[in-house]
mmCIF file of N, CA, C and O in Angstrom:
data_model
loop_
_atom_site.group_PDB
_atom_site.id
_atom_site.type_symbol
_atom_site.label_atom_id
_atom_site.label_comp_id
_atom_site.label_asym_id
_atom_site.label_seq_id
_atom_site.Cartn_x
_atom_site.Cartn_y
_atom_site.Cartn_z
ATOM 1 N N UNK A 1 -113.957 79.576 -14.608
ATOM 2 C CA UNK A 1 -113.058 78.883 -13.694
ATOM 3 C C UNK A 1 -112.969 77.396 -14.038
ATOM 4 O O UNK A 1 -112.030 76.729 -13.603
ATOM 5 N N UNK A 2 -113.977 76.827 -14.853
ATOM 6 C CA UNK A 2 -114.117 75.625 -14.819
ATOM 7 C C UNK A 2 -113.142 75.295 -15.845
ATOM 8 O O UNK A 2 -112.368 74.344 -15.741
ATOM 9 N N UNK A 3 -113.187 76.127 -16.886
ATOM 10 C CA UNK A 3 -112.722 75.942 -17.912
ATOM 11 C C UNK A 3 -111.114 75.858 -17.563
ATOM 12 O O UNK A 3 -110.441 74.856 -17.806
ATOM 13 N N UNK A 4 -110.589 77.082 -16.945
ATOM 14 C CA UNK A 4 -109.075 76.968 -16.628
ATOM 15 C C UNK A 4 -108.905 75.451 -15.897
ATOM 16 O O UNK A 4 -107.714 75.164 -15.778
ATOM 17 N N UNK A 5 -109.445 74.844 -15.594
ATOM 18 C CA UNK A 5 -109.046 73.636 -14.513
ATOM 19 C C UNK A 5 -109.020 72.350 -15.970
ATOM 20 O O UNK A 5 -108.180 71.453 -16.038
ATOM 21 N N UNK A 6 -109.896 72.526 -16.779
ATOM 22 C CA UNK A 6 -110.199 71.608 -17.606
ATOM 23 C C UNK A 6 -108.495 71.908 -19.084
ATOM 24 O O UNK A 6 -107.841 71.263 -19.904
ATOM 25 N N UNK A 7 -108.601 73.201 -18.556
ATOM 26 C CA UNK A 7 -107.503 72.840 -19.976
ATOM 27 C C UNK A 7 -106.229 72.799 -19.332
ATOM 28 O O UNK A 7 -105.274 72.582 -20.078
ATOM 29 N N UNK A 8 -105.909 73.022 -17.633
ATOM 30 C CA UNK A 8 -104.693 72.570 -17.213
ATOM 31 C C UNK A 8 -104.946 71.112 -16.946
ATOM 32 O O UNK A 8 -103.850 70.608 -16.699
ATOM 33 N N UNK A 9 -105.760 70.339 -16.893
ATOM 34 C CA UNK A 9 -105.502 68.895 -17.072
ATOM 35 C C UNK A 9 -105.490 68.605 -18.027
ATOM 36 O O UNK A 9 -104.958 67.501 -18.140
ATOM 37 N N UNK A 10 -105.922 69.145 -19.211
ATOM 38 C CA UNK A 10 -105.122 68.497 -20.468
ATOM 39 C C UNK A 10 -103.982 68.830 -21.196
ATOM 40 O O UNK A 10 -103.518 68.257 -22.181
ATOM 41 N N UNK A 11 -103.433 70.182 -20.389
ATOM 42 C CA UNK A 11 -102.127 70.246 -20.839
ATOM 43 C C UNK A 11 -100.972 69.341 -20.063
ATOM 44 O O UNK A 11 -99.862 68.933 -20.403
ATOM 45 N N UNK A 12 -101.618 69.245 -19.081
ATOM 46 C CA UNK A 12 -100.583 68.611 -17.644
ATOM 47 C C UNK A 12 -100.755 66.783 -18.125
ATOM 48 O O UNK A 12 -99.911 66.028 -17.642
ATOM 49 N N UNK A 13 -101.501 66.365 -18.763
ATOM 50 C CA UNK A 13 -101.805 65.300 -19.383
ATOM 51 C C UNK A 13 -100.766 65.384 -20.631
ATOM 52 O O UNK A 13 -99.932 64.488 -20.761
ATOM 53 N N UNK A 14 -100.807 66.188 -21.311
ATOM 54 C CA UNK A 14 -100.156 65.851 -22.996
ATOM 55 C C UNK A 14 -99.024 66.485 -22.061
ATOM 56 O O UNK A 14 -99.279 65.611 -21.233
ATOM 57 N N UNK A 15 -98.237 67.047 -21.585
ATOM 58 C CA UNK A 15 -97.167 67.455 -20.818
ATOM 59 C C UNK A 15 -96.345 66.136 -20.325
ATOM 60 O O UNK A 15 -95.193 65.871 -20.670
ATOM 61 N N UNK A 16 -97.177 65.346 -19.433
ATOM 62 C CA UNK A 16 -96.700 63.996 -18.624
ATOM 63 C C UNK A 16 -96.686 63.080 -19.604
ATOM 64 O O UNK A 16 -95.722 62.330 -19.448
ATOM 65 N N UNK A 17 -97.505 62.738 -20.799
ATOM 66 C CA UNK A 17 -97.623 61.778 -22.005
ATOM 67 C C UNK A 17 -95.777 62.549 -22.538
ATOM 68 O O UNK A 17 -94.866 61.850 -22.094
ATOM 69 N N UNK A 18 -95.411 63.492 -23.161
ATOM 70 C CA UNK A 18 -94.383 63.591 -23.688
ATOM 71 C C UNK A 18 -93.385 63.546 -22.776
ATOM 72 O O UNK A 18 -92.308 63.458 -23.365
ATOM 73 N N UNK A 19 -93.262 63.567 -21.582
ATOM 74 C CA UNK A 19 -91.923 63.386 -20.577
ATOM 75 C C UNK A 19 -91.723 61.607 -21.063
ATOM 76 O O UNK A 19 -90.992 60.893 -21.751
ATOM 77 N N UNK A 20 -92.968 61.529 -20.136
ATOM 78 C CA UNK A 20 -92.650 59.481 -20.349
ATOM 79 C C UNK A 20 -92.284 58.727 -21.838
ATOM 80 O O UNK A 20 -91.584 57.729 -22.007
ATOM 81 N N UNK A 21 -93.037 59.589 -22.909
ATOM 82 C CA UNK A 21 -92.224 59.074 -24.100
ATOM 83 C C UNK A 21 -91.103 59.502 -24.304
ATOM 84 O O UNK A 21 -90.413 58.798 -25.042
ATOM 85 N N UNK A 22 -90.742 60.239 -23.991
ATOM 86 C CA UNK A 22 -89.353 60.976 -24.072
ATOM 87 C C UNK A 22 -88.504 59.940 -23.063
ATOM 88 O O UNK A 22 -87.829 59.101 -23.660
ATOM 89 N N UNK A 23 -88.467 59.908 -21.693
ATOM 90 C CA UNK A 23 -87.715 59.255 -20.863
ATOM 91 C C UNK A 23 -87.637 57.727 -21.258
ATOM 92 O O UNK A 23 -86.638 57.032 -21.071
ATOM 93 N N UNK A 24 -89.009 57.222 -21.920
ATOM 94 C CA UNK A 24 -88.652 55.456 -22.433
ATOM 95 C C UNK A 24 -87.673 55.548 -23.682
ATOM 96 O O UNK A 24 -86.687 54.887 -24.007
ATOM 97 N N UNK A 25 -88.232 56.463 -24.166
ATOM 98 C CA UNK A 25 -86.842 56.490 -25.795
ATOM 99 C C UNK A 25 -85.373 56.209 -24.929
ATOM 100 O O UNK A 25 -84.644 55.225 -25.045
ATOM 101 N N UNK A 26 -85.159 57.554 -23.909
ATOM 102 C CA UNK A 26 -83.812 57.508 -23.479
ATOM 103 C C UNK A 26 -83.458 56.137 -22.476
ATOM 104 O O UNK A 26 -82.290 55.756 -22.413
ATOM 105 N N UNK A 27 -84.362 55.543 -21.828
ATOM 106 C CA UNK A 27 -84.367 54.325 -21.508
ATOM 107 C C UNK A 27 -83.538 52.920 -22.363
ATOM 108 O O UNK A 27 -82.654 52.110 -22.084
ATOM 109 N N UNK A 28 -84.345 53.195 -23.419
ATOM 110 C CA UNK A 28 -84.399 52.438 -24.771
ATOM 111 C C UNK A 28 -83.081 52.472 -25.489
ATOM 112 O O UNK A 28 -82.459 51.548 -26.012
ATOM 113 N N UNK A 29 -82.823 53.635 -25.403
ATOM 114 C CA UNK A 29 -81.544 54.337 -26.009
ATOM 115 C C UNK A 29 -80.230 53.303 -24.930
ATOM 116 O O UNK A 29 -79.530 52.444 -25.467
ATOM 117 N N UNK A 30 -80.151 53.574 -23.659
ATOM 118 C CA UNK A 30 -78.757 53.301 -22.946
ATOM 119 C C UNK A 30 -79.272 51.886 -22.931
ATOM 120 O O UNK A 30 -78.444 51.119 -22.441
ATOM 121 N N UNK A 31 -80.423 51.291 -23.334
ATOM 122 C CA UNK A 31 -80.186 49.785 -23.009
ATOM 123 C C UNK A 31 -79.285 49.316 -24.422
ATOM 124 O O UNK A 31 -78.385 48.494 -24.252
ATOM 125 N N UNK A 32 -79.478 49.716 -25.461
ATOM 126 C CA UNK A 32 -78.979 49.559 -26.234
ATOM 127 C C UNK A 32 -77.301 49.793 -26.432
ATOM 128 O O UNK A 32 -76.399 48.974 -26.606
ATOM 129 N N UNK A 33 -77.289 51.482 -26.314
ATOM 130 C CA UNK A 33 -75.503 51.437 -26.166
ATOM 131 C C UNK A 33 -74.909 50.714 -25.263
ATOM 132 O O UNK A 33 -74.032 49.994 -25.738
ATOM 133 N N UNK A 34 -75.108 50.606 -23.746
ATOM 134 C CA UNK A 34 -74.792 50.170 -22.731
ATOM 135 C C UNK A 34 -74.169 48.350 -22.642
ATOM 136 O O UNK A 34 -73.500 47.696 -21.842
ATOM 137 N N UNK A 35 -74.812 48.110 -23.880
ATOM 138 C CA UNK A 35 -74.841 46.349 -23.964
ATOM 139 C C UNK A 35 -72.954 46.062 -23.799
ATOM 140 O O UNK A 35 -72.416 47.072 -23.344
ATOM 141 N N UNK A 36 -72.081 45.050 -24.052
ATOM 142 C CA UNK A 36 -71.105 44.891 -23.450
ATOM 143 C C UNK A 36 -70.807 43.739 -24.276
ATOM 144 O O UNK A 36 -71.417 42.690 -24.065
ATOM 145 N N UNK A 37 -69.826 43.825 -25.309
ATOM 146 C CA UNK A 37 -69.607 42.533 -26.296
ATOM 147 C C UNK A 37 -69.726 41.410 -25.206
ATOM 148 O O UNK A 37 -69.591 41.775 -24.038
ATOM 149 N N UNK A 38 -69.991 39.934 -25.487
ATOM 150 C CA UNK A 38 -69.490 39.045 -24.971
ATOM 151 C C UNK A 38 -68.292 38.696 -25.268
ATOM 152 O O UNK A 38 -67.741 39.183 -26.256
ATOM 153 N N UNK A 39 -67.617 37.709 -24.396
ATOM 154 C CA UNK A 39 -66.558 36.580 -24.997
ATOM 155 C C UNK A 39 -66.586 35.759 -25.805
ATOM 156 O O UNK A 39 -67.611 35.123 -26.052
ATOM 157 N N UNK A 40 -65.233 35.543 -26.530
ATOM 158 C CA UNK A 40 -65.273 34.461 -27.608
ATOM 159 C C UNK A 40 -65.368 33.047 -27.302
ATOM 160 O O UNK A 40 -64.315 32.486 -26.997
ATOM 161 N N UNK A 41 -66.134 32.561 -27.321
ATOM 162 C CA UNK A 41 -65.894 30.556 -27.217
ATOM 163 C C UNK A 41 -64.399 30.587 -27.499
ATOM 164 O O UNK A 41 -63.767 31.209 -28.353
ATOM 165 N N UNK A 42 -63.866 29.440 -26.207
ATOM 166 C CA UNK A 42 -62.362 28.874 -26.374
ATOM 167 C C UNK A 42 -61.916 28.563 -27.485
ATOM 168 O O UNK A 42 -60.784 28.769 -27.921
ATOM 169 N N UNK A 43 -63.138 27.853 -28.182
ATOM 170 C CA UNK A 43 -62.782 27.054 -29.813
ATOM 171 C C UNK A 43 -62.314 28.001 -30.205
ATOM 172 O O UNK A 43 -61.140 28.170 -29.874
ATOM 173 N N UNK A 44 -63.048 29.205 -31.192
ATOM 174 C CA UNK A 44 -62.540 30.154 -31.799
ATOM 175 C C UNK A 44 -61.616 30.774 -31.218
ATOM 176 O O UNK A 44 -60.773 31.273 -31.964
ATOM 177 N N UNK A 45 -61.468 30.935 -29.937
ATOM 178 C CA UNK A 45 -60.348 32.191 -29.628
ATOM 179 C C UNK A 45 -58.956 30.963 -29.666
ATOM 180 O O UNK A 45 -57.877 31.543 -29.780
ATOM 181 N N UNK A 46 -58.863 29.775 -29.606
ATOM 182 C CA UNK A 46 -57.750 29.156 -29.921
ATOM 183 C C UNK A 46 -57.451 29.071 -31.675
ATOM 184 O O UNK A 46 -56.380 28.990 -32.278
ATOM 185 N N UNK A 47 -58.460 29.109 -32.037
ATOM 186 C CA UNK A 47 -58.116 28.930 -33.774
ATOM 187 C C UNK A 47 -57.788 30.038 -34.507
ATOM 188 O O UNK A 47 -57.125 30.020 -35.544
ATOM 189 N N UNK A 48 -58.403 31.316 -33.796
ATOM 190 C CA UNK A 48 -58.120 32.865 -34.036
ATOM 191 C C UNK A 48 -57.943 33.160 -33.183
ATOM 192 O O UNK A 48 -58.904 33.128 -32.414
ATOM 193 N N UNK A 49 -56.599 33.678 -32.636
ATOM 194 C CA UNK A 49 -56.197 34.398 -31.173
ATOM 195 C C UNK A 49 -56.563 35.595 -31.883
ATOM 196 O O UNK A 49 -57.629 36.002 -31.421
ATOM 197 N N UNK A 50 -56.116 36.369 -32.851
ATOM 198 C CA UNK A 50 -56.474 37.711 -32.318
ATOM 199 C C UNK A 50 -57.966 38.455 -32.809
ATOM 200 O O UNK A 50 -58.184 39.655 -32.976
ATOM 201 N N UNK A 51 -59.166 36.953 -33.018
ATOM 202 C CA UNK A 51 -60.311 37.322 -33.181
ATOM 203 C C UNK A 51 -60.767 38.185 -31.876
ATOM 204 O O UNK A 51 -61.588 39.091 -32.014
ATOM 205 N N UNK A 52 -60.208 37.873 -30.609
ATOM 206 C CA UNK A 52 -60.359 37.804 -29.206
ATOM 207 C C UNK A 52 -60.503 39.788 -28.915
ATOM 208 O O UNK A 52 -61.348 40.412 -28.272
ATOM 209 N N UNK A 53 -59.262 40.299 -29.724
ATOM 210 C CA UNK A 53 -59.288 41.496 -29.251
ATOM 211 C C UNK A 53 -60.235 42.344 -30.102
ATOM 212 O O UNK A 53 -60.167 43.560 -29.925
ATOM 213 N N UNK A 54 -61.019 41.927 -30.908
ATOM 214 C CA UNK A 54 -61.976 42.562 -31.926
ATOM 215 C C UNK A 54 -63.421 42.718 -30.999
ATOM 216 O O UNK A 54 -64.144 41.784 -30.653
ATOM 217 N N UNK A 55 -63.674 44.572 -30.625
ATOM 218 C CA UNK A 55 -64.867 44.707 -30.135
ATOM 219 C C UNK A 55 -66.138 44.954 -31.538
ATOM 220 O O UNK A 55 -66.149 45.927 -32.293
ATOM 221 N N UNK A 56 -67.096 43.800 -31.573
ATOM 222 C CA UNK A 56 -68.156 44.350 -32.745
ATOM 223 C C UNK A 56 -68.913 45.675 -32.605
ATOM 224 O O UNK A 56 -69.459 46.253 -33.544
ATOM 225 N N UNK A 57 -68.888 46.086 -31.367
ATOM 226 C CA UNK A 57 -69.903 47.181 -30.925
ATOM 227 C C UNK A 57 -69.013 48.595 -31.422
ATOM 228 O O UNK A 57 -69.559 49.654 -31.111
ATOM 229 N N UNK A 58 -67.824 48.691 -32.092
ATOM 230 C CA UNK A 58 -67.139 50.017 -32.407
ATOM 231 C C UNK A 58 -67.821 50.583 -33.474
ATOM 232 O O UNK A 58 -68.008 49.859 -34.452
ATOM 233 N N UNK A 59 -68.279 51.851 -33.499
ATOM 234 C CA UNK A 59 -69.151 52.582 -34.350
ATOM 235 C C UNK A 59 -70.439 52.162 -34.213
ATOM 236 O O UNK A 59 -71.065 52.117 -35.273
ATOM 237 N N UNK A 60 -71.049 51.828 -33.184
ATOM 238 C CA UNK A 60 -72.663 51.618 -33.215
ATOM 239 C C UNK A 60 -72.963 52.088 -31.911
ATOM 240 O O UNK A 60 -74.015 51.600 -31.498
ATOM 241 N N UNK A 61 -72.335 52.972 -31.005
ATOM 242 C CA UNK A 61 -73.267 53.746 -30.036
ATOM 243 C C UNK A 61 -73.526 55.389 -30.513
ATOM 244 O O UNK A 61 -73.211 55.646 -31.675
ATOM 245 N N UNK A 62 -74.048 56.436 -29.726
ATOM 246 C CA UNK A 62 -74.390 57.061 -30.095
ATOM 247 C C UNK A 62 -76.005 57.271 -31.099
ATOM 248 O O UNK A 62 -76.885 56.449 -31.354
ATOM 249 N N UNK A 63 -75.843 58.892 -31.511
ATOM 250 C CA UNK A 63 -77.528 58.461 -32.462
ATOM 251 C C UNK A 63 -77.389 58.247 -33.949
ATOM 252 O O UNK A 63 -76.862 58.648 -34.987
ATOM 253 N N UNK A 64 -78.364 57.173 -33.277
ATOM 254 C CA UNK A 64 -78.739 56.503 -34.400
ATOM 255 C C UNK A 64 -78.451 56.431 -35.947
ATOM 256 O O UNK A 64 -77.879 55.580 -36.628
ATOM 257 N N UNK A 65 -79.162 57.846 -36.311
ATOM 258 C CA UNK A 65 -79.177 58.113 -37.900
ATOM 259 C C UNK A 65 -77.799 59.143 -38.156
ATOM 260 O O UNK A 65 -77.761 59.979 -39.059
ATOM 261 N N UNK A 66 -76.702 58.903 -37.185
ATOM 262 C CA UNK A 66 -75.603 59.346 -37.443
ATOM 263 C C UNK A 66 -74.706 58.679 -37.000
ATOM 264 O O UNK A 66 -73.600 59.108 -37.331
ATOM 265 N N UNK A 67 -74.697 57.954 -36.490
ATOM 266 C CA UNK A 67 -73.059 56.800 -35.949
ATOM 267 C C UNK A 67 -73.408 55.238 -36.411
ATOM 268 O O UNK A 67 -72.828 54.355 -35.778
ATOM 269 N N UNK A 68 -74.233 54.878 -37.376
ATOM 270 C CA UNK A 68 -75.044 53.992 -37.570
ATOM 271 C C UNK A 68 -73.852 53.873 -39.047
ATOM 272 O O UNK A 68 -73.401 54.728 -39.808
ATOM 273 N N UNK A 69 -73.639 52.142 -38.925
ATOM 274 C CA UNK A 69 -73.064 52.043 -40.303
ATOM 275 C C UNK A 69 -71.592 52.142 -40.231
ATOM 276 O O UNK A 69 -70.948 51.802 -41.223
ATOM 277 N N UNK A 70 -70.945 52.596 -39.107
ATOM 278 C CA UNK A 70 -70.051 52.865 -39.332
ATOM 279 C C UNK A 70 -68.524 51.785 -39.519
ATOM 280 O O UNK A 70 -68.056 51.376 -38.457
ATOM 281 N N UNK A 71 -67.901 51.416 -40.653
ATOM 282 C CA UNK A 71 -66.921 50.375 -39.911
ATOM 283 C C UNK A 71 -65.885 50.818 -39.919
ATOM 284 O O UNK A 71 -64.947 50.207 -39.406
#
C-alpha cells in the first residue's frame, strides 16, 4: 500500500512538472505572437509616407521552426 501512494506522488509530480512546462512554453509562445508593431516616429513617417503602412511582424507568428524566416 505504501508503495502505491509513493509512486502516485511521483507520477502526479512528473505529471504537474510537464503541464506547467507545457503551459509556460504556451505562455511564452502568445507573449511573443501577440506583440503589436508600434508606430512610426513623425520624422520618418513624413519623409516615407508609405513606410507607415508596412507591418514588420508579417510572417513571424505562428511555430516557430515553420513560419520563421519568412519575407
Amino acid at each position: 500500500m505504501k508503495f502505491i501512494k509513493i509512486a502516485f506522488s511521483i507520477i502526479g509530480v512528473i505529471v504537474l512538472s510537464i503541464v506547467l512546462f507545457i503551459g509556460g512554453l504556451y505562455l511564452k509562445y502568445q507573449s511573443v505572437v501577440g506583440e503589436t508593431p508600434q508606430g512610426m516616429p513623425a520624422a520618418l513617417a513624413a519623409e516615407f509616407p508609405l513606410s507607415a503602412q508596412v507591418n514588420p511582424f508579417i510572417g513571424t507568428g505562428g511555430i516557430p521552426w515553420t513560419c520563421a524566416y519568412n519575407y
